[in-house]
Amino acid sequence: MRNRQNVVYALVAAAVIAIVFGAFTISKGANGPVNQQQTSQTTQSHTSGEGSTKATDTADLAKLSYTSGKSAVVSVNNNRSTLNKNDWQRNHVIYSDLDNQNRTATANTAYLEAHNVANDSLRVRQYVRPTGWHQKMDDGQAIINRGHLIAYSLSGGIDQDGNYSPDNESGDQNNPKNLFTQTAFSNQTLQTIYESKVRNALRDGKKVIYQAQAIFEGDNEMANGVHLQAISTDGQLNFNVYIFNVQPDYQFDYATGRSKVDRDMNVPTPDTSPEY
């Protein structure tokens, strides 16, 4: 009888040891290599997603189509800039080279401070003809402008190489690397809202990084819109928007820049737009 009990005890002890050892092995497998693999997969997915987003931002914006009656301003990234405020090191502007079609298709980036608010009285007549330039008048008013990526009013003292000189009181003018064919409405009614935000920040003594990029779809000669974003070094100024290159009462062939009258084209004016 005692021998039988000893055998039973031995079997029970062996079973307990096996269960404990098995649980330890399963636990090690579940929390060790499997988690490492899951972490690795998550990291790769996250990194790939960020890369994909950065690579497709411009392409995605170029595919957007404007619908009559809707707002011509679209928030990008929840209206939060993707610029790094710590990149502000010195006062200058990076004017990107024209592409192989002579378009301003790459972003221009300005590192600005208070003295860059330009003297408006020094403006001169613009003569550069950017791609897609086909002027048309409506009741004596031009429907397209030579749109500045970095506004004249924000580029005081900056030469066409992007360097600042205190002896230069004028803003950027007739710089092919900074001009694109832009509708009068997009320029004077919409883009000016965001340029004013930057100007006001500079007048308040802030340092600002401001970036503007004309967005072209494919080989189009006229930009579909313009992507604007800015951030001040204190983070108080922060926006990121896309503005459609549209004009009330007109439709554009963005492949060529030519236009035709369309009285059904309604583009609302934002409440914050200045009056001229």
Tab-separated table of C-alpha atoms in Angstrom:
chain	number	residue	atom	x	y	z
A	1	MET	CA	0.000	0.000	0.000
A	2	ARG	CA	2.808	2.384	0.979
A	3	ASN	CA	4.615	1.614	-2.295
A	4	ARG	CA	1.468	2.414	-4.263
A	5	GLN	CA	1.132	5.736	-2.422
A	6	ASN	CA	4.766	6.547	-3.158
A	7	VAL	CA	4.186	5.860	-6.838
A	8	VAL	CA	1.109	8.098	-6.850
A	9	TYR	CA	3.012	10.870	-5.070
A	10	ALA	CA	5.851	10.549	-7.573
A	11	LEU	CA	3.459	10.738	-10.514
A	12	VAL	CA	1.697	13.776	-9.062
A	13	ALA	CA	5.016	15.501	-8.404
A	14	ALA	CA	6.177	14.783	-11.951
A	15	ALA	CA	2.921	16.132	-13.354
A	16	VAL	CA	3.219	19.311	-11.291
A	17	ILE	CA	6.812	19.809	-12.441
A	18	ALA	CA	5.773	19.271	-16.058
A	19	ILE	CA	2.915	21.752	-15.773
A	20	VAL	CA	5.100	24.402	-14.135
A	21	PHE	CA	7.898	23.904	-16.663
A	22	GLY	CA	5.428	23.985	-19.550
A	23	ALA	CA	3.787	27.146	-18.272
A	24	PHE	CA	7.206	28.768	-17.906
A	25	THR	CA	8.131	27.759	-21.455
A	26	ILE	CA	4.850	29.059	-22.891
A	27	SER	CA	5.190	32.268	-20.904
A	28	LYS	CA	8.726	32.772	-22.171
A	29	GLY	CA	7.649	32.094	-25.724
A	30	ALA	CA	4.661	34.457	-25.536
A	31	ASN	CA	6.434	37.317	-23.833
A	32	GLY	CA	9.881	36.980	-25.378
A	33	PRO	CA	10.457	36.304	-29.070
A	34	VAL	CA	6.803	36.789	-30.071
A	35	ASN	CA	6.667	40.256	-28.533
A	36	GLN	CA	9.990	41.177	-30.114
A	37	GLN	CA	8.645	40.122	-33.469
A	38	GLN	CA	5.425	42.061	-32.914
A	39	THR	CA	7.393	45.135	-31.843
A	40	SER	CA	9.586	44.846	-34.911
A	41	GLN	CA	6.569	44.550	-37.189
A	42	THR	CA	4.867	47.525	-35.538
A	43	THR	CA	7.986	49.679	-35.890
A	44	GLN	CA	8.408	48.759	-39.536
A	45	SER	CA	4.755	49.497	-40.260
A	46	HIS	CA	4.957	52.853	-38.483
A	47	THR	CA	8.138	53.872	-40.293
A	48	SER	CA	6.783	52.733	-43.644
A	49	GLY	CA	3.573	54.672	-43.030
A	50	GLU	CA	5.444	57.890	-42.280
A	51	GLY	CA	7.615	57.518	-45.351
A	52	SER	CA	4.606	56.820	-47.521
A	53	THR	CA	2.772	59.848	-46.167
A	54	LYS	CA	5.703	62.154	-46.846
A	55	ALA	CA	6.153	60.747	-50.323
A	56	THR	CA	2.512	61.153	-51.316
A	57	ASP	CA	1.567	64.505	-49.744
A	58	THR	CA	2.122	66.560	-52.894
A	59	ALA	CA	0.640	63.907	-55.170
A	60	ASP	CA	-2.454	63.627	-52.978
A	61	LEU	CA	-2.993	67.385	-52.951
A	62	ALA	CA	-2.613	67.521	-56.739
A	63	LYS	CA	-5.446	65.019	-57.115
A	64	LEU	CA	-7.929	67.143	-55.184
A	65	SER	CA	-10.712	68.647	-57.295
A	66	TYR	CA	-12.576	71.788	-56.394
A	67	THR	CA	-16.376	71.708	-56.153
A	68	SER	CA	-18.275	74.920	-56.840
A	69	GLY	CA	-19.750	76.441	-53.696
A	70	LYS	CA	-17.324	74.730	-51.325
A	71	SER	CA	-14.509	76.366	-49.381
A	72	ALA	CA	-11.410	76.872	-51.521
A	73	VAL	CA	-9.177	76.411	-48.456
A	74	VAL	CA	-8.483	72.915	-47.102
A	75	SER	CA	-6.718	72.139	-43.818
A	76	VAL	CA	-3.750	69.817	-44.126
A	77	ASN	CA	-2.602	67.651	-41.198
A	78	ASN	CA	-5.374	69.098	-39.025
A	79	ASN	CA	-3.986	72.566	-39.783
A	80	ARG	CA	-0.738	71.739	-37.967
A	81	SER	CA	2.559	72.511	-39.665
A	82	THR	CA	5.024	69.701	-40.308
A	83	LEU	CA	7.922	72.187	-40.233
A	84	ASN	CA	10.407	71.923	-37.367
A	85	LYS	CA	10.563	75.206	-35.454
A	86	ASN	CA	14.077	74.328	-34.274
A	87	ASP	CA	15.345	74.533	-37.865
A	88	TRP	CA	15.355	78.344	-37.699
A	89	GLN	CA	19.075	79.185	-37.566
A	90	ARG	CA	19.513	82.332	-39.653
A	91	ASN	CA	17.478	84.791	-41.698
A	92	HIS	CA	17.340	83.628	-45.325
A	93	VAL	CA	15.082	82.117	-47.992
A	94	ILE	CA	15.613	78.885	-49.890
A	95	TYR	CA	14.391	79.482	-53.442
A	96	SER	CA	14.183	76.097	-55.146
A	97	ASP	CA	15.280	75.685	-58.752
A	98	LEU	CA	12.660	75.479	-61.485
A	99	ASP	CA	11.865	71.970	-62.693
A	100	ASN	CA	12.564	70.740	-66.230
A	101	GLN	CA	9.333	72.416	-67.381
A	102	ASN	CA	10.362	75.771	-65.866
A	103	ARG	CA	7.752	75.447	-63.113
A	104	THR	CA	8.053	76.423	-59.457
A	105	ALA	CA	7.049	72.894	-58.489
A	106	THR	CA	9.297	72.575	-55.425
A	107	ALA	CA	8.639	74.369	-52.141
A	108	ASN	CA	10.329	77.641	-51.215
A	109	THR	CA	11.123	77.980	-47.517
A	110	ALA	CA	11.702	81.266	-45.693
A	111	TYR	CA	13.333	81.778	-42.292
A	112	LEU	CA	11.970	85.170	-41.345
A	113	GLU	CA	12.180	87.851	-38.671
A	114	ALA	CA	10.778	91.338	-38.109
A	115	HIS	CA	12.989	93.243	-40.569
A	116	ASN	CA	11.670	91.107	-43.452
A	117	VAL	CA	8.358	93.002	-43.510
A	118	ALA	CA	8.965	94.909	-46.747
A	119	ASN	CA	8.400	98.527	-47.712
A	120	ASP	CA	5.352	98.265	-49.965
A	121	SER	CA	6.112	101.540	-51.752
A	122	LEU	CA	9.138	99.935	-53.434
A	123	ARG	CA	7.105	97.506	-55.531
A	124	VAL	CA	7.812	97.607	-59.265
A	125	ARG	CA	5.956	96.287	-62.295
A	126	GLN	CA	6.148	92.503	-62.658
A	127	TYR	CA	7.154	91.169	-66.075
A	128	VAL	CA	8.024	87.476	-65.538
A	129	ARG	CA	5.720	85.126	-67.458
A	130	PRO	CA	5.375	81.901	-65.453
A	131	THR	CA	4.144	78.712	-67.101
A	132	GLY	CA	0.427	78.665	-67.900
A	133	TRP	CA	0.243	82.459	-68.220
A	134	HIS	CA	-2.801	83.496	-70.284
A	135	GLN	CA	-4.163	86.769	-68.950
A	136	LYS	CA	-7.830	87.643	-69.328
A	137	MET	CA	-9.753	90.701	-68.168
A	138	ASP	CA	-13.232	90.712	-66.636
A	139	ASP	CA	-14.876	94.130	-66.424
A	140	GLY	CA	-11.442	95.715	-66.503
A	141	GLN	CA	-10.022	93.445	-63.782
A	142	ALA	CA	-7.315	90.834	-64.373
A	143	ILE	CA	-8.388	87.312	-63.429
A	144	ILE	CA	-4.841	85.999	-62.969
A	145	ASN	CA	-1.787	87.290	-61.098
A	146	ARG	CA	1.893	86.543	-60.929
A	147	GLY	CA	1.554	84.855	-57.565
A	148	HIS	CA	4.502	84.981	-55.171
A	149	LEU	CA	5.252	81.833	-53.205
A	150	ILE	CA	7.124	83.878	-50.599
A	151	ALA	CA	5.189	87.142	-50.569
A	152	TYR	CA	6.827	90.429	-51.479
A	153	SER	CA	5.678	91.770	-48.107
A	154	LEU	CA	7.510	88.967	-46.255
A	155	SER	CA	10.820	89.111	-48.108
A	156	GLY	CA	12.226	92.539	-47.308
A	157	GLY	CA	16.003	92.614	-47.689
A	158	ILE	CA	16.187	89.176	-49.334
A	159	ASP	CA	17.956	88.978	-52.697
A	160	GLN	CA	17.211	86.431	-55.428
A	161	ASP	CA	19.844	84.100	-54.002
A	162	GLY	CA	17.909	84.078	-50.742
A	163	ASN	CA	20.410	86.081	-48.680
A	164	TYR	CA	19.522	88.999	-46.423
A	165	SER	CA	21.121	92.431	-46.764
A	166	PRO	CA	20.137	95.379	-44.534
A	167	ASP	CA	20.825	97.711	-47.477
A	168	ASN	CA	17.968	96.156	-49.466
A	169	GLU	CA	14.576	97.479	-48.329
A	170	SER	CA	12.581	95.913	-51.163
A	171	GLY	CA	10.896	92.536	-51.090
A	172	ASP	CA	11.278	89.806	-53.706
A	173	GLN	CA	10.337	90.955	-57.225
A	174	ASN	CA	10.515	89.410	-60.689
A	175	ASN	CA	12.186	86.275	-59.374
A	176	PRO	CA	11.283	83.348	-61.688
A	177	LYS	CA	11.950	80.902	-58.833
A	178	ASN	CA	9.242	82.538	-56.738
A	179	LEU	CA	6.371	83.180	-59.175
A	180	PHE	CA	3.560	81.048	-60.559
A	181	THR	CA	0.341	81.661	-62.481
A	182	GLN	CA	-2.258	82.221	-59.776
A	183	THR	CA	-5.841	83.412	-59.962
A	184	ALA	CA	-6.532	86.868	-58.582
A	185	PHE	CA	-9.010	85.360	-56.105
A	186	SER	CA	-6.587	82.717	-54.837
A	187	ASN	CA	-3.872	85.334	-54.443
A	188	GLN	CA	-5.631	88.473	-53.224
A	189	THR	CA	-8.546	86.952	-51.310
A	190	LEU	CA	-7.245	83.648	-49.940
A	191	GLN	CA	-3.453	83.458	-49.751
A	192	THR	CA	-3.255	86.956	-48.307
A	193	ILE	CA	-5.087	85.726	-45.175
A	194	TYR	CA	-2.169	83.474	-44.283
A	195	GLU	CA	0.486	85.946	-45.359
A	196	SER	CA	-1.136	88.417	-42.959
A	197	LYS	CA	-0.823	85.894	-40.133
A	198	VAL	CA	2.903	85.623	-40.824
A	199	ARG	CA	3.307	89.407	-41.134
A	200	ASN	CA	1.548	89.992	-37.824
A	201	ALA	CA	3.739	87.408	-36.113
A	202	LEU	CA	6.877	89.094	-37.471
A	203	ARG	CA	5.662	92.502	-36.311
A	204	ASP	CA	5.190	90.970	-32.861
A	205	GLY	CA	8.889	90.102	-32.873
A	206	LYS	CA	8.501	86.398	-33.584
A	207	LYS	CA	10.793	84.349	-35.799
A	208	VAL	CA	8.865	82.319	-38.360
A	209	ILE	CA	9.515	79.484	-40.796
A	210	TYR	CA	7.156	79.877	-43.748
A	211	GLN	CA	6.907	77.474	-46.671
A	212	ALA	CA	4.924	77.732	-49.895
A	213	GLN	CA	4.665	75.252	-52.752
A	214	ALA	CA	2.707	75.484	-55.986
A	215	ILE	CA	1.029	72.112	-56.567
A	216	PHE	CA	0.982	70.877	-60.170
A	217	GLU	CA	-0.754	67.721	-61.338
A	218	GLY	CA	1.344	65.764	-63.812
A	219	ASP	CA	2.717	67.976	-66.582
A	220	ASN	CA	0.153	70.755	-66.128
A	221	GLU	CA	1.463	74.249	-66.819
A	222	MET	CA	-0.860	75.903	-64.296
A	223	ALA	CA	-0.845	74.929	-60.627
A	224	ASN	CA	-4.000	73.343	-59.230
A	225	GLY	CA	-3.355	75.080	-55.926
A	226	VAL	CA	-0.765	76.231	-53.427
A	227	HIS	CA	0.286	74.547	-50.179
A	228	LEU	CA	1.127	76.969	-47.358
A	229	GLN	CA	2.405	76.236	-43.885
A	230	ALA	CA	4.151	78.189	-41.154
A	231	ILE	CA	5.370	77.865	-37.599
A	232	SER	CA	6.948	80.396	-35.249
A	233	THR	CA	9.849	79.418	-33.027
A	234	ASP	CA	7.613	79.839	-29.971
A	235	GLY	CA	4.925	77.659	-31.577
A	236	GLN	CA	2.176	80.278	-31.253
A	237	LEU	CA	1.810	80.668	-35.022
A	238	ASN	CA	1.037	77.310	-36.587
A	239	PHE	CA	-0.974	76.579	-39.741
A	240	ASN	CA	-0.999	74.174	-42.683
A	241	VAL	CA	-3.450	74.699	-45.563
A	242	TYR	CA	-4.026	73.977	-49.233
A	243	ILE	CA	-5.630	76.689	-51.368
A	244	PHE	CA	-7.322	75.817	-54.648
A	245	ASN	CA	-6.218	77.960	-57.596
A	246	VAL	CA	-9.752	78.957	-58.593
A	247	GLN	CA	-11.626	82.085	-59.676
A	248	PRO	CA	-15.347	82.870	-59.369
A	249	ASP	CA	-17.174	82.747	-62.725
A	250	TYR	CA	-14.309	80.955	-64.499
A	251	GLN	CA	-13.077	77.470	-65.260
A	252	PHE	CA	-9.444	76.709	-66.037
A	253	ASP	CA	-7.725	74.111	-68.151
A	254	TYR	CA	-4.785	73.503	-65.821
A	255	ALA	CA	-2.889	71.663	-68.549
A	256	THR	CA	-2.477	74.955	-70.428
A	257	GLY	CA	-3.673	77.714	-68.104
A	258	ARG	CA	-6.400	78.823	-70.505
A	259	SER	CA	-9.774	79.786	-69.093
A	260	LYS	CA	-13.423	80.135	-70.049
A	261	VAL	CA	-16.366	81.927	-68.492
A	262	ASP	CA	-18.561	79.799	-66.222
A	263	ARG	CA	-21.082	81.877	-64.291
A	264	ASP	CA	-22.045	78.783	-62.296
A	265	MET	CA	-18.592	78.667	-60.694
A	266	ASN	CA	-19.166	79.960	-57.173
A	267	VAL	CA	-16.203	80.389	-54.826
A	268	PRO	CA	-17.179	81.685	-51.359
A	269	THR	CA	-15.181	84.515	-49.817
A	270	PRO	CA	-13.978	83.707	-46.273
A	271	ASP	CA	-15.083	86.018	-43.486
A	272	THR	CA	-11.451	86.751	-42.636
A	273	SER	CA	-10.523	87.912	-46.136
A	274	PRO	CA	-9.481	91.583	-46.433
A	275	GLU	CA	-11.445	93.987	-48.593
A	276	TYR	CA	-9.813	95.878	-51.460
